[in-house]
Short mmCIF file of C-alpha atoms and ligand atoms in Angstrom, two decimals:
data_model
loop_
_atom_site.label_atom_id
_atom_site.label_comp_id
_atom_site.label_asym_id
_atom_site.label_seq_id
_atom_site.Cartn_x
_atom_site.Cartn_y
_atom_site.Cartn_z
CA MET A 941 -12.11 12.97 23.02
CA THR A 942 -10.46 15.98 22.16
CA GLU A 943 -8.52 16.76 19.23
CA ASP A 944 -5.38 16.18 21.23
CA GLU A 945 -6.38 12.82 22.68
CA ARG A 946 -6.89 11.34 19.32
CA ILE A 947 -4.39 8.94 18.01
CA ARG A 948 -2.99 9.98 14.50
CA PHE A 949 -2.08 7.11 12.20
CA GLU A 950 -1.36 6.06 8.66
CA LEU A 951 -2.04 2.49 7.87
CA HIS A 952 -1.62 2.50 4.29
CA ALA A 953 1.46 4.35 2.69
CA HIS A 954 3.77 3.68 -0.25
CA THR A 955 7.46 4.79 -0.64
CA ASP A 956 9.51 4.94 -3.66
CA ALA A 957 10.58 1.28 -3.02
CA SER A 958 7.43 0.59 -4.70
CA ASP A 959 5.09 3.17 -6.47
CA GLY A 960 5.18 6.05 -3.84
CA LEU A 961 7.08 9.22 -4.70
CA ASP A 962 8.40 9.68 -1.16
CA THR A 963 11.60 8.19 -0.14
CA ALA A 964 11.46 6.46 3.49
CA ARG A 965 13.15 9.50 5.03
CA GLU A 966 10.55 11.92 3.39
CA LEU A 967 7.85 9.79 4.36
CA LEU A 968 9.05 9.51 7.97
CA ASP A 969 9.52 13.50 8.16
CA LYS A 970 5.99 14.00 6.58
CA ALA A 971 4.51 11.60 9.19
CA ARG A 972 6.16 13.30 11.96
CA GLU A 973 4.91 16.91 10.73
CA ALA A 974 1.64 15.55 10.53
CA GLY A 975 1.78 14.05 14.31
CA ILE A 976 1.38 10.65 13.12
CA GLU A 977 2.30 8.10 16.03
CA TYR A 978 1.62 4.85 14.04
CA LEU A 979 2.84 4.51 10.45
CA ALA A 980 2.60 1.43 8.61
CA ILE A 981 4.46 1.53 5.23
CA THR A 982 2.69 -0.81 2.95
CA ASP A 983 4.70 -1.04 -0.17
CA HIS A 984 3.74 -3.46 -3.05
CA ASP A 985 5.81 -6.49 -2.84
CA THR A 986 8.80 -5.16 -0.79
CA VAL A 987 9.93 -4.32 2.78
CA GLU A 988 12.76 -2.25 1.56
CA GLY A 989 11.05 1.00 2.45
CA TYR A 990 9.95 -0.32 5.81
CA LEU A 991 13.41 -1.39 6.53
CA ALA A 992 14.98 1.88 5.50
CA ALA A 993 12.65 3.73 7.57
CA GLU A 994 13.52 1.57 10.80
CA ARG A 995 17.02 2.43 9.99
CA HIS A 996 16.42 6.03 10.03
CA LEU A 997 14.30 5.81 13.30
CA ILE A 998 17.05 4.09 15.00
CA SER A 999 19.86 6.65 13.76
CA ASP A 1000 17.39 9.38 14.70
CA ALA A 1001 16.88 8.02 18.31
CA ALA A 1002 20.69 7.63 18.69
CA GLY A 1003 21.00 11.58 17.73
CA LEU A 1004 22.82 10.71 14.78
CA ARG A 1005 20.87 13.28 12.62
CA GLY A 1006 22.00 16.69 12.74
CA ALA A 1007 19.43 19.10 14.50
CA GLU A 1008 19.26 21.19 11.39
CA ASP A 1009 17.98 18.34 9.41
CA ALA A 1010 15.36 17.31 11.59
CA PRO A 1011 11.58 18.39 10.80
CA ALA A 1012 10.51 21.51 12.51
CA ASN A 1013 7.52 20.30 14.47
CA THR A 1014 8.97 17.21 16.17
CA MET A 1015 5.94 15.60 18.18
CA ALA A 1016 6.23 14.74 21.85
CA ARG A 1017 5.01 11.12 21.42
CA PRO A 1018 7.50 9.16 19.32
CA LEU A 1019 6.47 7.69 16.07
CA GLN A 1020 6.13 3.77 15.89
CA LEU A 1021 6.46 1.87 12.76
CA ILE A 1022 4.55 -1.26 12.15
CA PRO A 1023 5.75 -3.72 9.46
CA GLY A 1024 3.55 -3.67 6.52
CA ILE A 1025 3.18 -5.00 2.98
CA GLU A 1026 0.61 -4.85 0.09
CA ILE A 1027 0.61 -8.14 -1.94
CA SER A 1028 -1.45 -8.29 -5.19
CA SER A 1029 -3.29 -11.47 -5.35
CA GLN A 1030 -5.99 -13.68 -7.33
CA TYR A 1031 -9.03 -15.32 -6.26
CA GLU A 1032 -11.10 -17.22 -8.85
CA GLY A 1033 -9.75 -14.99 -11.32
CA ARG A 1034 -10.40 -11.36 -9.48
CA ASP A 1035 -7.68 -9.14 -8.23
CA VAL A 1036 -7.55 -8.91 -4.39
CA HIS A 1037 -4.92 -6.62 -2.87
CA MET A 1038 -3.77 -8.24 0.44
CA LEU A 1039 -2.44 -6.18 3.19
CA GLY A 1040 -0.12 -7.55 5.89
CA TYR A 1041 0.73 -6.08 9.37
CA TYR A 1042 3.08 -6.74 12.21
CA PHE A 1043 4.98 -9.70 10.58
CA ASP A 1044 8.60 -10.35 10.85
CA PRO A 1045 10.02 -8.57 8.07
CA THR A 1046 12.99 -10.83 7.88
CA HIS A 1047 11.18 -14.08 7.38
CA GLU A 1048 12.80 -15.69 4.23
CA PRO A 1049 9.89 -17.58 2.96
CA LEU A 1050 7.97 -14.09 2.70
CA LEU A 1051 11.02 -12.34 1.28
CA ASP A 1052 11.33 -15.24 -1.35
CA LYS A 1053 7.73 -14.96 -2.47
CA LEU A 1054 8.00 -11.01 -2.57
CA GLU A 1055 11.07 -11.14 -4.71
CA GLN A 1056 9.26 -13.31 -7.04
CA ALA A 1057 6.43 -10.94 -7.17
CA ARG A 1058 8.72 -8.06 -7.91
CA LEU A 1059 10.26 -9.82 -10.71
CA ARG A 1060 6.91 -10.34 -12.22
CA ARG A 1061 6.00 -6.97 -11.54
CA THR A 1062 9.28 -5.45 -13.30
CA GLU A 1063 9.07 -7.89 -16.20
CA ARG A 1064 5.40 -7.11 -17.19
CA SER A 1065 5.84 -3.21 -16.62
CA ALA A 1066 9.01 -3.31 -18.82
CA HIS A 1067 6.90 -5.04 -21.51
CA MET A 1068 4.45 -2.26 -21.28
CA ALA A 1069 7.03 0.27 -21.27
CA GLU A 1070 8.75 -1.09 -24.46
CA ALA A 1071 5.37 -1.36 -26.25
CA LEU A 1072 4.63 2.18 -25.44
CA ARG A 1073 8.16 3.30 -26.69
CA HIS A 1074 7.77 1.28 -29.77
CA ASP A 1075 4.60 3.49 -30.53
CA GLY A 1076 6.31 6.69 -29.96
CA TYR A 1077 5.20 7.35 -26.32
CA PRO A 1078 7.85 9.06 -24.17
CA VAL A 1079 8.47 6.08 -22.00
CA SER A 1080 11.18 3.56 -21.49
CA VAL A 1081 13.01 1.30 -19.02
CA GLU A 1082 15.96 3.62 -19.52
CA LEU A 1083 14.15 6.72 -18.75
CA LEU A 1084 12.59 5.20 -15.65
CA ASP A 1085 16.03 3.97 -14.62
CA GLU A 1086 17.55 7.47 -15.36
CA ARG A 1087 14.76 9.11 -13.19
CA GLY A 1088 15.47 6.50 -10.42
CA MET A 1089 11.81 5.33 -10.69
CA THR A 1090 10.96 1.72 -9.94
CA ILE A 1091 9.56 -0.12 -12.85
CA ASN A 1092 5.98 -0.18 -12.29
CA ARG A 1093 2.52 0.86 -13.80
CA THR A 1094 2.07 3.88 -11.55
CA ASN A 1095 5.80 5.29 -12.50
CA ILE A 1096 4.96 4.65 -16.21
CA ALA A 1097 1.86 6.82 -15.82
CA ARG A 1098 3.96 9.52 -14.28
CA LEU A 1099 6.42 9.44 -17.30
CA LEU A 1100 3.18 10.02 -19.40
CA ILE A 1101 2.19 12.90 -17.44
CA GLN A 1102 5.81 14.30 -17.51
CA GLY A 1103 5.87 13.79 -21.39
CA GLY A 1104 2.46 15.77 -21.63
CA VAL A 1105 0.55 12.70 -22.93
CA VAL A 1106 -1.88 12.77 -20.31
CA ASP A 1107 -2.98 15.03 -17.20
CA SER A 1108 -3.25 12.50 -14.38
CA ILE A 1109 -2.41 8.96 -13.29
CA ASP A 1110 -6.12 8.15 -13.31
CA GLN A 1111 -6.17 9.36 -17.01
CA ALA A 1112 -3.22 7.22 -18.10
CA PHE A 1113 -4.73 4.18 -16.59
CA ALA A 1114 -8.04 4.81 -18.23
CA THR A 1115 -6.50 5.25 -21.70
CA LEU A 1116 -3.38 3.31 -21.73
CA LEU A 1117 -2.40 1.27 -18.83
CA GLY A 1118 -5.53 0.13 -17.46
CA ASP A 1119 -6.82 -3.65 -17.20
CA ASP A 1120 -8.90 -3.12 -20.38
CA ALA A 1121 -6.17 -0.86 -22.33
CA LYS A 1122 -4.10 -1.46 -25.19
CA TYR A 1123 -1.05 -1.67 -23.53
CA TYR A 1124 -1.97 -3.61 -20.35
CA VAL A 1125 0.04 -6.77 -20.06
CA ASP A 1126 -1.44 -9.39 -17.68
CA ARG A 1127 0.72 -10.83 -14.90
CA GLU A 1128 0.46 -13.96 -12.85
CA ASP A 1129 -0.20 -13.18 -9.08
CA ILE A 1130 -0.18 -15.66 -6.16
CA SER A 1131 -3.67 -16.87 -4.93
CA SER A 1132 -5.27 -14.90 -2.15
CA ILE A 1133 -5.17 -17.90 0.16
CA GLU A 1134 -1.55 -18.35 -0.45
CA ALA A 1135 -0.99 -14.36 0.43
CA ILE A 1136 -3.07 -14.85 3.79
CA GLU A 1137 -1.08 -18.00 4.58
CA LEU A 1138 2.22 -16.31 3.76
CA ILE A 1139 1.56 -13.21 6.05
CA ILE A 1140 0.29 -15.61 8.74
CA SER A 1141 3.57 -17.77 8.63
CA ALA A 1142 5.48 -14.57 9.22
CA GLY A 1143 3.67 -14.08 12.36
CA GLY A 1144 1.45 -11.27 10.84
CA LEU A 1145 -2.25 -10.19 10.26
CA PRO A 1146 -3.88 -10.48 6.69
CA VAL A 1147 -6.25 -7.53 5.94
CA ILE A 1148 -8.22 -7.17 2.73
CA ALA A 1149 -7.45 -3.61 0.88
CA HIS A 1150 -9.94 -1.43 -0.40
CA PRO A 1151 -12.58 -4.37 -0.95
CA HIS A 1152 -15.12 -2.06 -2.40
CA LEU A 1153 -12.86 -0.17 -4.80
CA TYR A 1154 -11.89 -3.53 -6.15
CA ARG A 1155 -15.49 -5.03 -6.16
CA VAL A 1156 -14.51 -7.95 -4.11
CA ASP A 1157 -16.91 -7.35 -1.07
CA ASP A 1158 -18.44 -10.70 -1.55
CA LEU A 1159 -14.88 -12.34 -1.10
CA ILE A 1160 -14.36 -11.27 2.46
CA GLU A 1161 -16.42 -14.24 3.87
CA PRO A 1162 -14.64 -17.05 2.01
CA LEU A 1163 -11.45 -15.34 2.66
CA ALA A 1164 -12.09 -15.12 6.39
CA GLU A 1165 -12.43 -19.03 6.22
CA HIS A 1166 -8.96 -19.10 5.02
CA GLY A 1167 -7.57 -16.86 7.75
CA LEU A 1168 -8.31 -13.33 6.73
CA ARG A 1169 -8.27 -11.26 9.91
CA GLY A 1170 -9.11 -7.57 8.82
CA VAL A 1171 -11.03 -5.53 6.39
CA GLU A 1172 -9.90 -2.14 5.17
CA ALA A 1173 -13.27 -0.43 5.37
CA TYR A 1174 -12.21 3.09 5.38
CA HIS A 1175 -10.13 3.99 2.24
CA ILE A 1176 -10.36 7.31 0.51
CA GLU A 1177 -12.19 5.75 -2.67
CA HIS A 1178 -14.90 4.17 -0.40
CA SER A 1179 -17.92 6.37 0.46
CA ALA A 1180 -18.85 6.82 4.18
CA PHE A 1181 -21.68 4.74 3.56
CA ASP A 1182 -19.78 1.79 2.19
CA ALA A 1183 -17.21 2.22 4.72
CA ALA A 1184 -19.71 2.04 7.61
CA ARG A 1185 -21.54 -0.92 5.86
CA LEU A 1186 -18.11 -2.93 5.54
CA ALA A 1187 -17.05 -2.10 9.05
CA HIS A 1188 -20.36 -3.41 10.41
CA GLU A 1189 -20.21 -6.58 8.26
CA ALA A 1190 -16.48 -7.27 9.44
CA GLN A 1191 -17.36 -6.79 13.07
CA ARG A 1192 -20.26 -9.08 12.68
CA SER A 1193 -17.80 -11.81 11.21
CA GLY A 1194 -15.26 -11.13 14.00
CA LEU A 1195 -12.93 -9.46 11.74
CA LEU A 1196 -10.86 -6.29 12.78
CA VAL A 1197 -11.69 -2.89 10.84
CA THR A 1198 -8.72 -0.83 9.44
CA GLY A 1199 -8.32 2.33 7.26
CA GLY A 1200 -5.61 4.27 5.63
CA SER A 1201 -5.27 6.90 2.87
CA ASP A 1202 -3.09 4.87 0.36
CA TRP A 1203 -0.57 7.79 0.12
CA HIS A 1204 1.51 7.51 -2.93
CA GLY A 1205 3.11 10.99 -2.32
CA ASP A 1206 0.94 12.72 -4.94
CA GLN A 1207 -2.47 12.94 -6.49
CA LEU A 1208 -2.99 9.19 -6.88
CA HIS A 1209 -6.34 8.51 -4.89
CA GLY A 1210 -6.33 12.05 -3.68
CA ALA A 1211 -5.52 11.30 -0.34
CA SER A 1212 -3.44 13.23 2.12
CA LEU A 1213 -1.20 11.35 4.78
CA GLY A 1214 -3.12 10.51 7.94
CA ALA A 1215 -6.25 11.51 6.58
CA SER A 1216 -8.41 8.22 7.17
CA LEU A 1217 -11.78 8.67 8.58
CA LEU A 1218 -11.32 5.19 10.63
CA PRO A 1219 -12.96 5.64 14.07
CA GLN A 1220 -10.48 5.49 16.99
CA ARG A 1221 -12.20 2.44 18.64
CA TYR A 1222 -11.40 0.53 15.45
CA LEU A 1223 -7.80 1.75 15.48
CA GLU A 1224 -7.39 0.77 19.01
CA GLU A 1225 -8.85 -2.80 18.46
CA PHE A 1226 -6.24 -2.98 15.48
CA LEU A 1227 -3.44 -1.76 17.61
CA ALA A 1228 -4.43 -4.16 20.77
CA ALA A 1229 -4.47 -7.16 18.17
CA ASP A 1230 -0.77 -6.85 17.52
CA PRO A 1231 0.49 -10.49 17.83
CA ARG A 1232 4.25 -9.52 18.72
CA ALA A 1233 2.85 -7.81 22.03
P1 LIG B 2603 -0.87 -3.61 -10.37
O1 LIG B 2603 -0.52 -4.38 -9.06
O2 LIG B 2603 0.01 -3.47 -11.51
O3 LIG B 2603 -2.40 -3.85 -10.43
O4 LIG B 2603 -0.86 -1.99 -10.02
C1 LIG B 2603 -1.32 -1.63 -8.63
C2 LIG B 2603 -1.00 -0.08 -8.41
O5 LIG B 2603 -1.25 0.52 -9.69
C3 LIG B 2603 -2.28 0.24 -7.60
O6 LIG B 2603 -1.89 0.29 -6.11
C4 LIG B 2603 -2.21 1.92 -7.81
O7 LIG B 2603 -1.35 2.53 -7.36
C5 LIG B 2603 -2.16 1.87 -9.37
N1 LIG B 2603 -3.22 1.71 -10.17
C6 LIG B 2603 -3.84 0.30 -10.55
N2 LIG B 2603 -4.96 0.65 -11.08
C7 LIG B 2603 -5.30 2.14 -11.15
C8 LIG B 2603 -6.21 2.88 -11.77
N3 LIG B 2603 -7.32 2.52 -12.51
N4 LIG B 2603 -6.06 4.24 -11.45
C9 LIG B 2603 -4.96 4.60 -10.96
N5 LIG B 2603 -3.86 3.90 -10.27
C10 LIG B 2603 -4.22 2.61 -10.62
MN1 LIG B 2604 -0.02 1.53 -5.69
MN1 LIG B 2605 -4.12 -1.16 -3.63
MN1 LIG B 2606 -1.88 0.65 -1.63
#
């Protein structure tokens, strides 16, 4: 296959509706510039970024956007959006991030659960921000609001960088915000089984996110018994060896294999948009598994 024939894609990306930096418009433009044909916006707990991107696509197709505002390198093949989500969940006390794809983004029971999850995330992050502010760190809910930043741990880390407290998001998590750090506040998440069932009930495919990064490789098998359909084997923080091993195990269990860069618009995870090393045959199987087709 030549470089031109390769399907370009991004199956794991965040907008500023959750903890990414790009607006939906910016992400769409970057994706087009990178020649991406399939883009799944997988924000934490919200489909607002996806819905905004969908509206932009429709108005672009209708020619409502001035030519001077359009990105220079508009690709011949149009970009397709895949509905996506990343849900934080728990299985026997362990954190599991569950990706969902191809679901109906207007499915009310899903939207209700996502709203509850957003409230829990906002509340816990606000507690963390206030405890940091109390101890003199340049962080507060007001500051997040002022800068138009959604209230979450990643954006608190960005405020700590802007305030000169730490040099990187990783350092902020390692010293102040991580699960073992002083300012960490726990949060109740839905169970992984409930997350799987919710995605399926909305017509989608549940895929476990970065299992090796979260040290939950051993949960793939039990979760598959509850309807898990795929494994994000290829992730920027998985070695090539681990990705290939996970892909092999997933295929053997009849699961789909996916990959994405976990793009957040900045240094987080060190990825660049569309940079996943997921082999094309897995991508093609994933695209062919679209239940809406
Ligand atoms: P939460 O749902 O609060 O666990 O936060 C999830 C998001 O926070 C992840 O998707 C990352 O963007 C970020 N995050 C969590 N842990 C870390 C870490 N150790 N280093 C950097 N970012 C992290
Ligand atoms: Mn994130
Ligand atoms: Mn994640
Ligand atoms: Mn993510």
